[in-house]
Coordinates of C-alpha atoms and ligand atoms in Angstrom, one line a residue:
M1 CA 126.5 120.7 48.6
R2 CA 125.9 120.0 52.2
N3 CA 129.0 120.1 54.4
T4 CA 129.8 117.4 56.8
N5 CA 129.3 119.5 59.9
I6 CA 125.7 120.2 58.8
E7 CA 125.2 116.5 58.1
Q8 CA 126.4 115.7 61.6
L9 CA 124.2 118.4 63.1
W10 CA 121.2 117.0 61.4
Q11 CA 122.0 113.5 62.6
C12 CA 122.3 114.8 66.1
L13 CA 118.9 116.6 65.8
K14 CA 117.2 113.6 64.2
S15 CA 118.6 111.0 66.7
G16 CA 117.9 113.1 69.8
L17 CA 121.6 113.4 70.6
S18 CA 121.1 117.2 70.8
G19 CA 118.6 116.7 73.7
N20 CA 114.9 117.2 73.9
I21 CA 114.7 120.9 74.8
M22 CA 115.3 124.1 72.8
A23 CA 115.0 127.2 74.8
G24 CA 115.8 130.9 74.9
P25 CA 114.2 134.3 74.9
C26 CA 111.4 135.3 72.6
A27 CA 113.7 138.0 71.2
V28 CA 117.4 138.8 71.6
E29 CA 117.4 142.2 73.3
S30 CA 121.1 142.7 74.0
H31 CA 124.4 140.9 74.2
E32 CA 124.2 140.7 78.0
Q33 CA 120.7 139.3 78.0
L34 CA 121.6 136.5 75.7
V35 CA 124.9 135.7 77.5
Q36 CA 122.9 135.1 80.7
V37 CA 120.6 132.7 78.9
A38 CA 123.5 130.9 77.1
E39 CA 125.4 130.4 80.3
F40 CA 122.3 129.0 81.9
L41 CA 121.6 126.6 79.1
K42 CA 125.2 125.5 79.0
N43 CA 125.2 124.7 82.7
S44 CA 122.0 122.9 82.4
G45 CA 123.2 120.6 79.6
I46 CA 120.9 122.1 76.9
S47 CA 122.5 122.5 73.5
I48 CA 120.0 124.4 71.4
L49 CA 119.4 128.2 71.9
R50 CA 116.4 129.8 70.3
A51 CA 116.1 133.6 70.0
G52 CA 114.3 135.8 67.6
A53 CA 116.1 138.6 65.8
F54 CA 113.3 139.4 63.4
K55 CA 110.0 139.4 65.3
P56 CA 106.6 139.1 63.7
R57 CA 104.6 141.5 66.0
T58 CA 100.9 142.3 65.7
L59 CA 101.4 146.0 66.4
P60 CA 103.7 148.0 64.1
G61 CA 104.7 150.2 67.0
S62 CA 106.0 147.4 69.2
F63 CA 109.5 146.0 69.4
Q64 CA 110.3 144.4 66.0
G65 CA 113.6 142.8 67.1
L66 CA 117.2 143.8 66.6
G67 CA 117.3 142.4 63.0
K68 CA 120.7 141.7 61.6
E69 CA 122.5 143.0 64.7
G70 CA 120.4 140.4 66.6
V71 CA 121.5 137.7 64.2
R72 CA 125.2 138.6 64.8
I73 CA 124.7 138.5 68.6
I74 CA 123.1 135.0 68.4
H75 CA 125.9 133.8 66.1
D76 CA 128.7 135.2 68.3
I77 CA 127.3 133.9 71.6
C78 CA 126.4 130.4 70.2
K79 CA 130.0 130.2 68.8
Q80 CA 131.4 131.2 72.2
Y81 CA 129.3 128.8 74.2
D82 CA 129.2 126.0 71.6
L83 CA 125.5 126.0 71.3
I84 CA 123.3 125.2 68.3
S85 CA 121.3 128.4 67.2
I86 CA 117.8 128.7 65.9
S87 CA 116.2 131.9 64.7
E88 CA 113.3 132.9 62.5
V89 CA 113.6 134.3 59.0
M90 CA 110.7 136.6 58.2
D91 CA 111.8 137.9 54.8
I92 CA 113.5 136.0 51.9
R93 CA 115.8 138.9 51.5
D94 CA 117.5 138.1 54.8
L95 CA 117.8 134.4 54.1
D96 CA 121.4 134.4 52.9
Y97 CA 122.5 136.6 55.8
M98 CA 120.9 134.2 58.3
V99 CA 122.0 131.0 56.6
Q100 CA 125.6 132.1 57.0
R101 CA 125.2 132.7 60.7
I102 CA 122.4 130.5 62.1
D103 CA 122.3 126.7 62.4
I104 CA 118.6 126.1 62.2
I105 CA 116.3 128.4 60.3
Q106 CA 112.9 128.8 61.7
V107 CA 109.8 129.5 59.6
G108 CA 107.2 131.2 61.8
S109 CA 103.6 130.4 61.9
R110 CA 102.7 133.4 59.8
N111 CA 105.0 132.2 57.0
M112 CA 104.0 128.6 56.8
F113 CA 101.8 129.5 53.8
N114 CA 104.5 131.6 52.1
Y115 CA 105.2 129.2 49.3
S116 CA 107.9 131.3 47.6
M117 CA 109.8 131.3 50.9
L118 CA 109.4 127.6 51.3
K119 CA 110.8 127.1 47.7
E120 CA 113.8 129.2 48.6
L121 CA 114.3 127.1 51.8
A122 CA 114.4 124.0 49.6
R123 CA 117.6 125.4 48.2
V124 CA 119.2 126.0 51.6
G125 CA 121.7 123.5 53.1
K126 CA 120.6 124.0 56.7
P127 CA 118.0 122.3 58.9
I128 CA 114.6 124.1 58.8
L129 CA 112.2 124.3 61.7
L130 CA 108.8 124.7 60.2
K131 CA 106.0 126.0 62.5
R132 CA 102.4 125.1 61.9
G133 CA 100.4 128.0 60.5
L134 CA 97.9 129.3 63.1
M135 CA 95.0 128.3 60.9
A136 CA 96.6 125.4 59.0
T137 CA 95.2 121.9 58.8
L138 CA 97.5 119.1 59.4
N139 CA 97.5 118.3 55.7
E140 CA 98.4 121.8 54.8
F141 CA 101.2 121.7 57.4
I142 CA 102.6 118.4 55.9
N143 CA 102.3 119.8 52.3
A144 CA 104.2 123.0 53.3
A145 CA 107.0 120.7 54.5
E146 CA 106.8 118.9 51.1
Y147 CA 107.7 122.2 49.4
I148 CA 110.9 122.3 51.4
R149 CA 111.6 118.7 50.9
Q150 CA 111.8 119.2 47.2
G151 CA 115.4 120.1 47.8
N152 CA 116.1 119.9 51.5
E153 CA 115.1 117.0 53.7
M154 CA 116.4 118.5 57.0
I155 CA 113.0 119.5 58.3
M156 CA 111.6 119.7 61.9
M157 CA 107.9 120.1 62.3
C158 CA 106.7 122.3 65.1
E159 CA 103.2 122.3 66.6
R160 CA 102.6 125.7 68.1
G161 CA 98.9 125.7 68.6
I162 CA 96.0 126.7 66.3
R163 CA 93.6 129.5 66.7
S164 CA 90.1 128.7 68.1
F165 CA 87.4 130.3 70.1
D166 CA 88.7 129.7 73.6
T167 CA 91.0 132.2 75.2
A168 CA 92.1 130.2 78.3
T169 CA 95.3 129.5 76.4
R170 CA 96.9 131.7 73.7
N171 CA 96.2 129.0 71.1
I172 CA 94.8 125.4 71.2
L173 CA 97.7 123.0 71.5
D174 CA 96.9 120.2 69.2
L175 CA 98.8 117.3 70.7
S176 CA 97.0 114.8 68.5
C177 CA 99.0 116.1 65.6
V178 CA 102.2 114.7 67.2
P179 CA 101.4 111.0 66.7
I180 CA 99.8 111.8 63.4
L181 CA 102.9 113.6 62.1
K182 CA 105.0 110.7 63.4
Q183 CA 102.8 108.2 61.5
N184 CA 102.8 110.2 58.2
T185 CA 106.3 111.7 58.1
D186 CA 109.8 110.9 59.3
F187 CA 110.6 114.4 60.4
P188 CA 111.4 115.1 64.1
V189 CA 108.4 116.8 65.8
V190 CA 108.8 119.7 68.2
V191 CA 106.1 121.1 70.5
D192 CA 106.3 124.9 71.2
L193 CA 104.8 125.2 74.7
S194 CA 105.2 128.9 75.0
H195 CA 103.3 130.2 71.9
S196 CA 100.7 127.5 72.2
L197 CA 99.9 128.0 75.9
G198 CA 100.8 131.6 76.4
R199 CA 100.9 130.9 80.1
K200 CA 103.5 129.4 82.4
D201 CA 101.4 127.6 85.1
I202 CA 100.5 124.6 83.0
M203 CA 103.8 124.1 81.2
I204 CA 105.0 121.1 83.2
P205 CA 102.0 118.9 82.6
M206 CA 101.8 119.9 79.0
A207 CA 105.5 119.2 78.5
K208 CA 105.0 115.7 79.9
A209 CA 101.9 115.2 77.7
S210 CA 103.9 116.3 74.7
M211 CA 106.7 113.8 75.4
A212 CA 104.1 111.1 76.1
A213 CA 102.5 111.8 72.7
G214 CA 105.8 111.1 71.1
A215 CA 107.3 114.6 70.6
D216 CA 111.1 114.6 69.9
M217 CA 111.6 118.0 71.4
I218 CA 109.9 120.8 73.3
M219 CA 110.5 124.5 72.7
L220 CA 110.1 127.1 75.4
E221 CA 110.9 130.7 76.0
V222 CA 113.2 131.8 78.8
H223 CA 114.2 135.3 79.8
P224 CA 116.5 136.5 82.6
E225 CA 113.8 139.1 83.5
P226 CA 110.5 138.1 82.0
Q227 CA 108.6 141.0 83.5
K228 CA 110.9 143.4 81.5
A229 CA 110.8 141.4 78.3
L230 CA 110.2 143.5 75.1
S231 CA 107.9 140.8 73.7
D232 CA 105.9 137.9 75.1
A233 CA 106.6 138.9 78.7
K234 CA 103.7 136.8 80.1
Q235 CA 104.8 133.5 78.8
Q236 CA 108.6 133.5 79.3
L237 CA 110.0 131.5 82.2
S238 CA 112.6 133.2 84.4
L239 CA 115.8 131.3 84.8
Y240 CA 114.7 130.2 88.3
E241 CA 111.4 128.9 86.9
F242 CA 113.2 127.2 84.1
E243 CA 115.4 125.4 86.6
R244 CA 112.3 124.2 88.5
F245 CA 110.9 123.1 85.2
L246 CA 114.0 121.0 84.3
E247 CA 114.0 119.4 87.8
N248 CA 110.5 118.4 87.4
M249 CA 111.0 116.9 83.9
K250 CA 114.1 115.0 85.3
L251 CA 112.0 113.6 88.1
Q252 CA 109.6 112.1 85.6
N253 CA 112.5 110.5 83.7
A254 CA 114.1 109.2 86.9
Ligands
LIG301 C1 108.4 132.5 67.7 O1 108.7 131.3 67.8 O2 109.2 133.4 68.1 C2 107.1 132.9 67.2 C3 106.8 134.2 66.9 O3 106.2 131.9 67.1 P1 105.0 131.7 66.1 O4 105.5 131.9 64.7 O5 104.6 130.3 66.4 O6 103.9 132.7 66.5
LIG302 MN1 107.6 134.7 71.5

């Protein structure tokens, strides 16, 4: 049974009441780090904080995230600052733990094809942010959402770029998928600017392009000290850069 708070949260997300930006560090690294980001988001009127506790890293020796401790930190801080939390589940065995503490469960790009996980998520009474697989066609992406929809309709579709031959950006941001998703589904569509672009210098025009294409939300990574970040240091905006970013987006809406 869905509880009314979750129903309200979903209505907020669907209607855009929760705003059109979700932001936060690639990974929660410490309580202090996340407090700084939460305070900044709160003061900027942003209501959704994203942070990874379980990190899918290419190298086994690199920082893997704080795991359950990270989930607890996200939970405590989001409660304290009245923010909506979003974090990635990497392993079905952690799902219950996360569902009890996180508002929106993220399925990362690498797990979009994990059908047993998608089936489990169909049984979860929480909104799911489903990221497009890095080599997934649009049809495969929509079909993955259908797995979740068998039991849970609270799905957000996130374009995060697909792999191609060019290395100018981290992935190729497929903005054409935004209007196509809008035509073929009634799910909110999110564009992840950080993991698609992998660079900060073209974030403003691509954010504007995403909104112009019909995206409901954009996602980006923010870190109090990006140069010291334990993951994705190159692509995370500093708080100062994020402030400039927000100013620029406001100007466009003015
Ligand atoms: C993330 O959002 O933290 C992430 C790892 O992204 P992706 O799954 O798109 O690579
Ligand atoms: Mn990241």
